[in-house]
Every structure is written in C-alpha cells, then in structure tokens.
Amino acid sequence: MNIQFKKGVLDMCVLAMLRDGDSYGYDIADTLSSKILLADGTVYPILRKLASDGLVTTYLKESQNGPPRKYYHLTDKGLDLLKEYIDDWNSFNEVVRGIIGGDR
C-alpha cells in the first residue's frame, strides 16, 4: 500500500467529509474526534497540507457566532486522490479481512 497508514486514513477521512460539502476546520476536527481518537490539533496540520498540495481550497465566510470562518472546499485534484485512497483502502481491507478471517 502506498499510503502511510494513519496519515493516509486521516487524509482520506477529511477529503471524504469535504466530498459531502464545504466545511470549516473546527467542524471537521469535532466530527472526526467524535469518531476517531485524535490528539488535539491533529486536523489543522492535515488541512494546511491538503491546501498546500492543491487538494482543497479555502475561503472565508461570515459567521453569526463571531469572526469569519475559514471554509475548506474539495478540488477536482482532491476528489481524484480521494478515489485513489478509497480504492487502496478497499484493497487493503480485503487483504486484511482475508488474513484475519472476515466476520468471525
């Protein structure tokens, strides 16, 4: 598998969340940390890297609850990479399930 396991999985999760619609950093971090045990501050470096790699773009949007929020938007390049990640994940998962015995 050509993805570093944990990093690749978290990148894949963030990209998948953005596939469903634009979101801001805190919402992404909160949603992920409610499902996956993450250290504080894990998501923001991922978002910065995804942006610097051209996989997401950012824009500011006014908030009714304070200052403008930075929103993240999945680019076509990001969507293409997400599809690759999902294919890799499914192949990896199939191999592991075969080794450990499936749904036993």
PDB file of C-alpha atoms in Angstrom:
ATOM      1  CA  MET A   1       0.000   0.000   0.000  1.00  0.00           C
ATOM      2  CA  ASN A   2       1.476   3.344  -0.979  1.00  0.00           C
ATOM      3  CA  ILE A   3      -0.144   5.335   1.845  1.00  0.00           C
ATOM      4  CA  GLN A   4       1.318   5.806   5.301  1.00  0.00           C
ATOM      5  CA  PHE A   5      -1.391   4.066   7.296  1.00  0.00           C
ATOM      6  CA  LYS A   6      -2.621   6.574   9.893  1.00  0.00           C
ATOM      7  CA  LYS A   7      -1.785   9.705   7.920  1.00  0.00           C
ATOM      8  CA  GLY A   8      -3.416   8.324   4.810  1.00  0.00           C
ATOM      9  CA  VAL A   9      -6.522   7.267   6.677  1.00  0.00           C
ATOM     10  CA  LEU A  10      -6.962  10.688   8.288  1.00  0.00           C
ATOM     11  CA  ASP A  11      -6.326  12.458   4.977  1.00  0.00           C
ATOM     12  CA  MET A  12      -8.880  10.160   3.354  1.00  0.00           C
ATOM     13  CA  CYS A  13     -11.438  10.875   6.087  1.00  0.00           C
ATOM     14  CA  VAL A  14     -11.013  14.655   5.787  1.00  0.00           C
ATOM     15  CA  LEU A  15     -11.292  14.519   1.991  1.00  0.00           C
ATOM     16  CA  ALA A  16     -14.382  12.287   2.260  1.00  0.00           C
ATOM     17  CA  MET A  17     -16.017  14.725   4.658  1.00  0.00           C
ATOM     18  CA  LEU A  18     -15.389  17.558   2.205  1.00  0.00           C
ATOM     19  CA  ARG A  19     -16.784  15.487  -0.674  1.00  0.00           C
ATOM     20  CA  ASP A  20     -20.144  15.857   1.059  1.00  0.00           C
ATOM     21  CA  GLY A  21     -19.829  19.652   1.217  1.00  0.00           C
ATOM     22  CA  ASP A  22     -17.629  22.530   2.306  1.00  0.00           C
ATOM     23  CA  SER A  23     -16.855  22.788   5.992  1.00  0.00           C
ATOM     24  CA  TYR A  24     -14.752  24.765   8.432  1.00  0.00           C
ATOM     25  CA  GLY A  25     -11.825  23.433  10.435  1.00  0.00           C
ATOM     26  CA  TYR A  26     -13.443  23.200  13.845  1.00  0.00           C
ATOM     27  CA  ASP A  27     -16.436  21.280  12.470  1.00  0.00           C
ATOM     28  CA  ILE A  28     -14.147  18.827  10.653  1.00  0.00           C
ATOM     29  CA  ALA A  29     -12.000  18.347  13.762  1.00  0.00           C
ATOM     30  CA  ASP A  30     -15.030  17.949  16.036  1.00  0.00           C
ATOM     31  CA  THR A  31     -16.708  15.398  13.769  1.00  0.00           C
ATOM     32  CA  LEU A  32     -13.527  13.345  13.350  1.00  0.00           C
ATOM     33  CA  SER A  33     -12.624  13.409  17.023  1.00  0.00           C
ATOM     34  CA  SER A  34     -16.117  12.171  17.910  1.00  0.00           C
ATOM     35  CA  LYS A  35     -15.429   9.044  15.818  1.00  0.00           C
ATOM     36  CA  ILE A  36     -11.650   8.555  15.989  1.00  0.00           C
ATOM     37  CA  LEU A  37      -9.360   9.120  18.963  1.00  0.00           C
ATOM     38  CA  LEU A  38      -7.217  12.093  17.914  1.00  0.00           C
ATOM     39  CA  ALA A  39      -4.762  14.313  19.721  1.00  0.00           C
ATOM     40  CA  ASP A  40      -5.734  17.992  19.944  1.00  0.00           C
ATOM     41  CA  GLY A  41      -4.532  19.901  16.926  1.00  0.00           C
ATOM     42  CA  THR A  42      -4.216  16.857  14.635  1.00  0.00           C
ATOM     43  CA  VAL A  43      -6.642  18.025  11.959  1.00  0.00           C
ATOM     44  CA  TYR A  44      -5.336  21.551  11.319  1.00  0.00           C
ATOM     45  CA  PRO A  45      -1.895  20.462  10.016  1.00  0.00           C
ATOM     46  CA  ILE A  46      -3.692  17.979   7.749  1.00  0.00           C
ATOM     47  CA  LEU A  47      -5.914  20.749   6.401  1.00  0.00           C
ATOM     48  CA  ARG A  48      -2.902  23.032   5.821  1.00  0.00           C
ATOM     49  CA  LYS A  49      -1.073  20.267   3.936  1.00  0.00           C
ATOM     50  CA  LEU A  50      -4.136  19.403   1.840  1.00  0.00           C
ATOM     51  CA  ALA A  51      -4.436  23.086   0.923  1.00  0.00           C
ATOM     52  CA  SER A  52      -0.731  23.452   0.082  1.00  0.00           C
ATOM     53  CA  ASP A  53      -0.964  20.336  -2.115  1.00  0.00           C
ATOM     54  CA  GLY A  54      -3.912  21.814  -4.022  1.00  0.00           C
ATOM     55  CA  LEU A  55      -6.337  19.149  -2.791  1.00  0.00           C
ATOM     56  CA  VAL A  56      -8.583  21.700  -1.079  1.00  0.00           C
ATOM     57  CA  THR A  57      -9.110  25.433  -1.416  1.00  0.00           C
ATOM     58  CA  THR A  58     -10.121  27.824   1.333  1.00  0.00           C
ATOM     59  CA  TYR A  59     -12.358  30.831   1.611  1.00  0.00           C
ATOM     60  CA  LEU A  60     -13.703  32.989   4.426  1.00  0.00           C
ATOM     61  CA  LYS A  61     -17.401  33.045   5.220  1.00  0.00           C
ATOM     62  CA  GLU A  62     -19.156  35.329   7.674  1.00  0.00           C
ATOM     63  CA  SER A  63     -20.360  33.659  10.863  1.00  0.00           C
ATOM     64  CA  GLN A  64     -23.325  34.663  13.007  1.00  0.00           C
ATOM     65  CA  ASN A  65     -21.349  33.467  16.047  1.00  0.00           C
ATOM     66  CA  GLY A  66     -18.215  35.579  15.759  1.00  0.00           C
ATOM     67  CA  PRO A  67     -15.477  36.320  13.236  1.00  0.00           C
ATOM     68  CA  PRO A  68     -15.491  34.889   9.700  1.00  0.00           C
ATOM     69  CA  ARG A  69     -14.660  31.189   9.448  1.00  0.00           C
ATOM     70  CA  LYS A  70     -12.202  29.614   7.057  1.00  0.00           C
ATOM     71  CA  TYR A  71     -14.048  27.023   4.985  1.00  0.00           C
ATOM     72  CA  TYR A  72     -12.436  24.206   3.038  1.00  0.00           C
ATOM     73  CA  HIS A  73     -13.580  23.079  -0.404  1.00  0.00           C
ATOM     74  CA  LEU A  74     -12.539  19.850  -2.146  1.00  0.00           C
ATOM     75  CA  THR A  75     -10.864  20.438  -5.523  1.00  0.00           C
ATOM     76  CA  ASP A  76     -11.047  18.105  -8.525  1.00  0.00           C
ATOM     77  CA  LYS A  77      -7.484  17.032  -7.714  1.00  0.00           C
ATOM     78  CA  GLY A  78      -8.590  16.256  -4.153  1.00  0.00           C
ATOM     79  CA  LEU A  79     -11.564  14.235  -5.399  1.00  0.00           C
ATOM     80  CA  ASP A  80      -9.291  12.224  -7.704  1.00  0.00           C
ATOM     81  CA  LEU A  81      -6.923  11.482  -4.820  1.00  0.00           C
ATOM     82  CA  LEU A  82      -9.851  10.533  -2.576  1.00  0.00           C
ATOM     83  CA  LYS A  83     -10.957   7.982  -5.167  1.00  0.00           C
ATOM     84  CA  GLU A  84      -7.417   6.529  -5.201  1.00  0.00           C
ATOM     85  CA  TYR A  85      -7.356   6.429  -1.393  1.00  0.00           C
ATOM     86  CA  ILE A  86     -10.706   4.623  -1.306  1.00  0.00           C
ATOM     87  CA  ASP A  87      -9.552   2.063  -3.897  1.00  0.00           C
ATOM     88  CA  ASP A  88      -6.330   1.478  -1.912  1.00  0.00           C
ATOM     89  CA  TRP A  89      -8.292   1.237   1.353  1.00  0.00           C
ATOM     90  CA  ASN A  90     -10.757  -1.277  -0.088  1.00  0.00           C
ATOM     91  CA  SER A  91      -7.940  -3.444  -1.465  1.00  0.00           C
ATOM     92  CA  PHE A  92      -6.036  -3.273   1.818  1.00  0.00           C
ATOM     93  CA  ASN A  93      -9.177  -4.032   3.824  1.00  0.00           C
ATOM     94  CA  GLU A  94      -9.955  -7.061   1.641  1.00  0.00           C
ATOM     95  CA  VAL A  95      -6.462  -8.489   2.161  1.00  0.00           C
ATOM     96  CA  VAL A  96      -6.565  -7.918   5.925  1.00  0.00           C
ATOM     97  CA  ARG A  97     -10.047  -9.435   6.226  1.00  0.00           C
ATOM     98  CA  GLY A  98      -8.758 -12.500   4.364  1.00  0.00           C
ATOM     99  CA  ILE A  99      -5.853 -12.822   6.794  1.00  0.00           C
ATOM    100  CA  ILE A 100      -7.842 -12.336   9.987  1.00  0.00           C
ATOM    101  CA  GLY A 101     -10.814 -14.399   8.898  1.00  0.00           C
ATOM    102  CA  GLY A 102     -13.507 -11.951   7.859  1.00  0.00           C
ATOM    103  CA  ASP A 103     -16.519 -11.563  10.127  1.00  0.00           C
ATOM    104  CA  ARG A 104     -15.707 -14.220  12.704  1.00  0.00           C
TER     105      ARG A 104
END
